GROMACS .gro file of C-alpha atoms in nm:
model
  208
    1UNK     CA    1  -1.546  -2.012  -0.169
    2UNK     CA    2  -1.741  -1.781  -0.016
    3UNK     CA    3  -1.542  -1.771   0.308
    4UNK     CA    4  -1.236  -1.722   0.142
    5UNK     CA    5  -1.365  -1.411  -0.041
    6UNK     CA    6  -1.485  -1.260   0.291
    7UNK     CA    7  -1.160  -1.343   0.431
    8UNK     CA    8  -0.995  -1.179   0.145
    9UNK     CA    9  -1.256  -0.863   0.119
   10UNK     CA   10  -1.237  -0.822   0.540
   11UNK     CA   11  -0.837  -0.819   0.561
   12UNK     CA   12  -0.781  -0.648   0.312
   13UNK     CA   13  -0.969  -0.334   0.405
   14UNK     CA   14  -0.826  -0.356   0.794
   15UNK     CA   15  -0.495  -0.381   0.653
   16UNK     CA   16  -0.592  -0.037   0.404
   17UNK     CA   17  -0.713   0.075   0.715
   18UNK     CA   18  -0.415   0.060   0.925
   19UNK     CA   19  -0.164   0.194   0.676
   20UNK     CA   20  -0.400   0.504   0.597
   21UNK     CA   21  -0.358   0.575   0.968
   22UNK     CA   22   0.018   0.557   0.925
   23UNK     CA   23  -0.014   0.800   0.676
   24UNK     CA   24  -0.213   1.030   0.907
   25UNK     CA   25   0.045   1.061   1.141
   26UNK     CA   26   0.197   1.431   1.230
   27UNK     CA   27   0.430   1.492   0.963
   28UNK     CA   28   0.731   1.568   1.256
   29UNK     CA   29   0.713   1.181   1.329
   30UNK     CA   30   0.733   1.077   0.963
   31UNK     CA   31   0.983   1.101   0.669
   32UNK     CA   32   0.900   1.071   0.305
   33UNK     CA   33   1.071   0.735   0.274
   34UNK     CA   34   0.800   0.643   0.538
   35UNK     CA   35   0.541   0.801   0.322
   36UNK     CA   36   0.648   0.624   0.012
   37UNK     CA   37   0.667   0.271   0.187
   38UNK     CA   38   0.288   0.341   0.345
   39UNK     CA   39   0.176   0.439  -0.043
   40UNK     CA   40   0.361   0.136  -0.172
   41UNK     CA   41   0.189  -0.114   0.066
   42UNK     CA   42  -0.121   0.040   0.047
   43UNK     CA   43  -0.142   0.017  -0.352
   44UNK     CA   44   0.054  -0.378  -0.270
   45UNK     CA   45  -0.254  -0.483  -0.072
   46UNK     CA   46  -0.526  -0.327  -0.301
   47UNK     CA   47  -0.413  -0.489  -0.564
   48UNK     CA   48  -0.341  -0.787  -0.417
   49UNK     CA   49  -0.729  -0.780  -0.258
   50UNK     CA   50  -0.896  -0.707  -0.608
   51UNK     CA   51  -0.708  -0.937  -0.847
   52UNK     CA   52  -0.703  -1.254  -0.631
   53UNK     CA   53  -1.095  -1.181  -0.567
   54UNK     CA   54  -1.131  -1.240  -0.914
   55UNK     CA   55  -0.862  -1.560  -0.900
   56UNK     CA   56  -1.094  -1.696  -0.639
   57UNK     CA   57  -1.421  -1.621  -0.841
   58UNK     CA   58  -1.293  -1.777  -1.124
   59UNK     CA   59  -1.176  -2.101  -0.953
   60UNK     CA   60  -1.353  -2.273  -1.192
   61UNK     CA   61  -1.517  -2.222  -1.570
   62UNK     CA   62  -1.781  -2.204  -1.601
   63UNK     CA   63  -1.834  -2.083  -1.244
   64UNK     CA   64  -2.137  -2.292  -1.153
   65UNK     CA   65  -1.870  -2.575  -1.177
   66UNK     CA   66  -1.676  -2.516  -0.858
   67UNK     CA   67  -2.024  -2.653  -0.648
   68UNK     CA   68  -2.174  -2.920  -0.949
   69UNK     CA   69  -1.849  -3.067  -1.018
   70UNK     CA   70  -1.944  -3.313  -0.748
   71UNK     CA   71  -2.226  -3.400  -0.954
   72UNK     CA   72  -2.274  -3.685  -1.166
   73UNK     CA   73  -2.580  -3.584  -1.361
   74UNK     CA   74  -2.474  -3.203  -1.401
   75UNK     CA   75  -2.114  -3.420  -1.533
   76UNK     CA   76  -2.254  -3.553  -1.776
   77UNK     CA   77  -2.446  -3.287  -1.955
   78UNK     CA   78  -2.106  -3.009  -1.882
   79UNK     CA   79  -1.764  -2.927  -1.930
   80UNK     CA   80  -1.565  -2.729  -1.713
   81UNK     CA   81  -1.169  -2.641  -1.587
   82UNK     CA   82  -1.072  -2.578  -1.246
   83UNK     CA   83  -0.709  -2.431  -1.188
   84UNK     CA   84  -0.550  -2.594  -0.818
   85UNK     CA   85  -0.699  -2.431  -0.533
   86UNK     CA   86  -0.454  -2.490  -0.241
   87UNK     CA   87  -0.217  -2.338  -0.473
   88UNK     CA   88  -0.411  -2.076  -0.498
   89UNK     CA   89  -0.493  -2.027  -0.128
   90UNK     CA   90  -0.126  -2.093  -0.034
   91UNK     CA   91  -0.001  -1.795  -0.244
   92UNK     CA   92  -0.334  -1.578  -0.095
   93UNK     CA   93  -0.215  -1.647   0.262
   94UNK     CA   94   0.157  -1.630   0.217
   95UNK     CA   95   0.097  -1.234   0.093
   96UNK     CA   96  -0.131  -1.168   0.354
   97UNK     CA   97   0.073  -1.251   0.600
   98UNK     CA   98   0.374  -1.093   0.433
   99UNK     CA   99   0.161  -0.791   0.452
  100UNK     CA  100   0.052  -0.840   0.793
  101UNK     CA  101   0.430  -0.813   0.873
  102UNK     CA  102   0.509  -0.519   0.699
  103UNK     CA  103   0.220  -0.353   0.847
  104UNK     CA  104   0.369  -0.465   1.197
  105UNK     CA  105   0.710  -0.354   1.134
  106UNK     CA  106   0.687   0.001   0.991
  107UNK     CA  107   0.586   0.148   1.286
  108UNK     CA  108   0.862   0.090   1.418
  109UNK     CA  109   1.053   0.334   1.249
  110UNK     CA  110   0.829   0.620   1.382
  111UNK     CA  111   0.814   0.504   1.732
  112UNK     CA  112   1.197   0.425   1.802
  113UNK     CA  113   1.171   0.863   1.749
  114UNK     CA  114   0.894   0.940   2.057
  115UNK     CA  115   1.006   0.916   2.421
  116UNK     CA  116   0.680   0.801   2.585
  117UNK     CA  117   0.597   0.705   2.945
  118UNK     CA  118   0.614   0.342   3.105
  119UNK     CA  119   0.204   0.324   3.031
  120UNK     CA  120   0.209   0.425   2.666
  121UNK     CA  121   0.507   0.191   2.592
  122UNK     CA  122   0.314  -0.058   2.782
  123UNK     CA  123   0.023  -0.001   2.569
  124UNK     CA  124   0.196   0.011   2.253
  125UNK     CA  125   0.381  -0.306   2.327
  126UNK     CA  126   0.059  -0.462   2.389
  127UNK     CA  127  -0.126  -0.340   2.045
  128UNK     CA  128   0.206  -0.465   1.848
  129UNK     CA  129   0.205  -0.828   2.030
  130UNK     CA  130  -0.128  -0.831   1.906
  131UNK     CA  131  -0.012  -0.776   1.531
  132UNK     CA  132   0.278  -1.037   1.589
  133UNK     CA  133   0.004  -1.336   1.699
  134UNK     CA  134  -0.140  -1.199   1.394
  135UNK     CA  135   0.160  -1.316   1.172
  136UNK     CA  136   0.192  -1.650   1.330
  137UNK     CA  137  -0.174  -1.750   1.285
  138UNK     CA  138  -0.123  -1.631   0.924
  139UNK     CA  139   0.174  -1.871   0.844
  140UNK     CA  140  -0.035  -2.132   1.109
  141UNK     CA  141  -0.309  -2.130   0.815
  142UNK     CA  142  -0.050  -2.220   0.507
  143UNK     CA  143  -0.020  -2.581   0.720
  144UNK     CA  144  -0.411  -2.613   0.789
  145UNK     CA  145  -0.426  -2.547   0.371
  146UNK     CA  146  -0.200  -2.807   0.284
  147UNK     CA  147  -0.368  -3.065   0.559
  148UNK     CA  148  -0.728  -2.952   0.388
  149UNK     CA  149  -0.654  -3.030   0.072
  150UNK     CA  150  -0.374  -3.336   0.098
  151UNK     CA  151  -0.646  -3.532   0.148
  152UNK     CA  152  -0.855  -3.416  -0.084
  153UNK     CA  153  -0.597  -3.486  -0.367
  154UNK     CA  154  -0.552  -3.841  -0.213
  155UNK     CA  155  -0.909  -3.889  -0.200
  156UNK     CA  156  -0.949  -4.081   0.132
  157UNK     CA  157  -1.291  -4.245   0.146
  158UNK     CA  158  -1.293  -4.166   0.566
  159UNK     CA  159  -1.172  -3.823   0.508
  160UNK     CA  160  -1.430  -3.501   0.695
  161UNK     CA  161  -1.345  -3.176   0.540
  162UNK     CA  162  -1.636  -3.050   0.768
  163UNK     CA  163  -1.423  -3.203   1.060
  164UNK     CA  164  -1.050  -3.147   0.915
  165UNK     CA  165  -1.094  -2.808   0.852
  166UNK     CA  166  -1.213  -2.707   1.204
  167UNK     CA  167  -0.841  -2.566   1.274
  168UNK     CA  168  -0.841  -2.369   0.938
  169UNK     CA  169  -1.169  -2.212   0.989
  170UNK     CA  170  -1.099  -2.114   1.371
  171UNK     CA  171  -0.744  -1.946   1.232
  172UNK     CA  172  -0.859  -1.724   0.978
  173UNK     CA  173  -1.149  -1.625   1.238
  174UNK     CA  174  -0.878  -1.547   1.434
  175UNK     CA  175  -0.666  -1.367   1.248
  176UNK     CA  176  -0.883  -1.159   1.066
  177UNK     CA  177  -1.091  -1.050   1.415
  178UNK     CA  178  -0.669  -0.982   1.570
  179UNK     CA  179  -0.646  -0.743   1.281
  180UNK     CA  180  -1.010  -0.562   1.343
  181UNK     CA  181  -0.861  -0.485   1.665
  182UNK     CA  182  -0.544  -0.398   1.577
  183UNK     CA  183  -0.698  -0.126   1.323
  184UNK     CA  184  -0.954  -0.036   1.609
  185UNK     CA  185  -0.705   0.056   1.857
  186UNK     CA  186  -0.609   0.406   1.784
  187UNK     CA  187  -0.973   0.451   1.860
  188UNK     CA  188  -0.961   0.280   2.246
  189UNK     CA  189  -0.827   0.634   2.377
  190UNK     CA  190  -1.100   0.797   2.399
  191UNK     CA  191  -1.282   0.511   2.524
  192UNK     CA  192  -1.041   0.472   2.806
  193UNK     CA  193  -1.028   0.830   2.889
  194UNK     CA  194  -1.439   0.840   2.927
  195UNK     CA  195  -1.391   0.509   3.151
  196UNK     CA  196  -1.113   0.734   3.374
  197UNK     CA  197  -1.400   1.003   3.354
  198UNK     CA  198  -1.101   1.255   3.252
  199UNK     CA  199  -1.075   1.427   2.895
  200UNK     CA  200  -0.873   1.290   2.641
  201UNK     CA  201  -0.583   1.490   2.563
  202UNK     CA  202  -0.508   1.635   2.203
  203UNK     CA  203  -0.166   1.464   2.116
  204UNK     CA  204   0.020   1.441   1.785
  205UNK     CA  205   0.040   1.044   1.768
  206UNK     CA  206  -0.287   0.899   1.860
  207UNK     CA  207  -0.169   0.530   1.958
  208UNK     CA  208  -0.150   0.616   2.359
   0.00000   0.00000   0.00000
C-alpha cells in the first residue's frame, strides 16, 4: 500500500511538473487552446493524484484491516470491508499512463512551429523517446497487476507475491524514475553548457 501511494504521490507531481513548464513557455510558441489543454491536464492529474490517494487509503475499513486481515486472531475479534484492489490499481495505472501520453503529445503542437538545428532536434527527439518508453512501461504494469493478483484471487498454495511481483515493482521504478528525468531535462542545458565550458545562451524555449 505504501508503494502504491508513493507511486501515486511521485508521478503525480513530475507530471504537474512538466505541464507547468508547458505553461511557461514564451507566449509566441503557444496559443490559448494550448493554454487551456495544459490547465485542463494539470487540474485532470491533481485530481486524479488526491482522490485516488484517498481510494488507496481507504482500501479497506477499518484501515488497520488491509495488513490484519491475514490474521486469524485479529479475525475473530473484527469486522471489516475491503473494495477489489487490482481493480483499483488497474483504473490508477490506466490514467496515469493516459496522462503520461497526453503529456508526451502536446508538445508537439509547439515544436512542429520552431525550426531548430540537427543537435536540438536530436536532443529533443531523444527527451520525447524517453516519454514514449514511459507510456509502454505504464500499459507494461496493467499486465504485471492482473498476473499479481490472478493468483491471489485463485489462491494458489505455491504462489510468491514477493517473487511474482519482481516485474511489477522493477516497472513502476522504472517508469516513475523515466518521468523524473523527463521533467529534469529542461534543466540539463545549463549543465551541458558548463561541461562545454561556454555560457548558456538566453533562448525563448528552454528544451535545447
Amino acid at each position: 500500500l505504501s508503494i502504491e501511494i508513493i507511486y501515486l504521490v511521485t508521478t503525480t507531481l513530475t507530471k504537474i511538473s512538466i505541464l507547468t513548464f508547458y505553461r511557461r513557455l514564451t507566449s509566441s510558441l503557444i496559443s490559448k487552446p494550448f493554454l487551456i489543454a495544459v490547465w485542463a491536464s494539470i487540474v485532470f492529474v491533481a485530481a486524479y493524484g488526491i482522490s485516488f490517494v484517498f481510494v488507496l487509503l481507504f482500501t479497506c475499513w477499518p484501515v488497520e484491516a488491509y495488513w490484519y486481515r491475514f490474521t486469524t486472531s485479529w479475525l475473530k475479534t473484527h469486522k471489516y470491508k475491503c473494495h477489489d484492489e487490482l481493480t483499483t490499481l488497474v483504473v490508477i495505472i490506466s490514467m496515469s499512463t493516459a496522462q503520461d501520453f497526453i503529456a508526451f503529445i502536446l508538445p508537439f503542437f509547439v515544436l512542429r512551429k520552431l525550426k531548430l538545428p540537427w543537435r536540438q532536434k536530436v536532443g529533443l527527439a531523444a527527451i520525447f523517446g524517453v516519454g514514449l518508453v514511459t507510456c509502454a512501461i505504464g500499459a507494461l504494469r496493467i499486465h504485471y497487476a492482473h498476473k499479481v493478483f490472478h493468483y491471489i484471487r485463485i489462491a494458489d498454495p505455491t504462489y510468491d507475491i514477493t517473487w511474482e511481483a519482481l516485474g511489477s515493482w522493477v516497472s513502476t521504478a522504472v517508469e516513475a524514475n523515466l518521468a523524473v528525468i523527463c521533467a529534469s531535462a529542461p534543466a540539463l542545458k545549463a549543465y551541458c553548457h558548463c561541461l562545454n565550458g561556454s555560457h548558456p545562451e538566453t533562448r525563448s524555449f528552454g528544451w535545447y
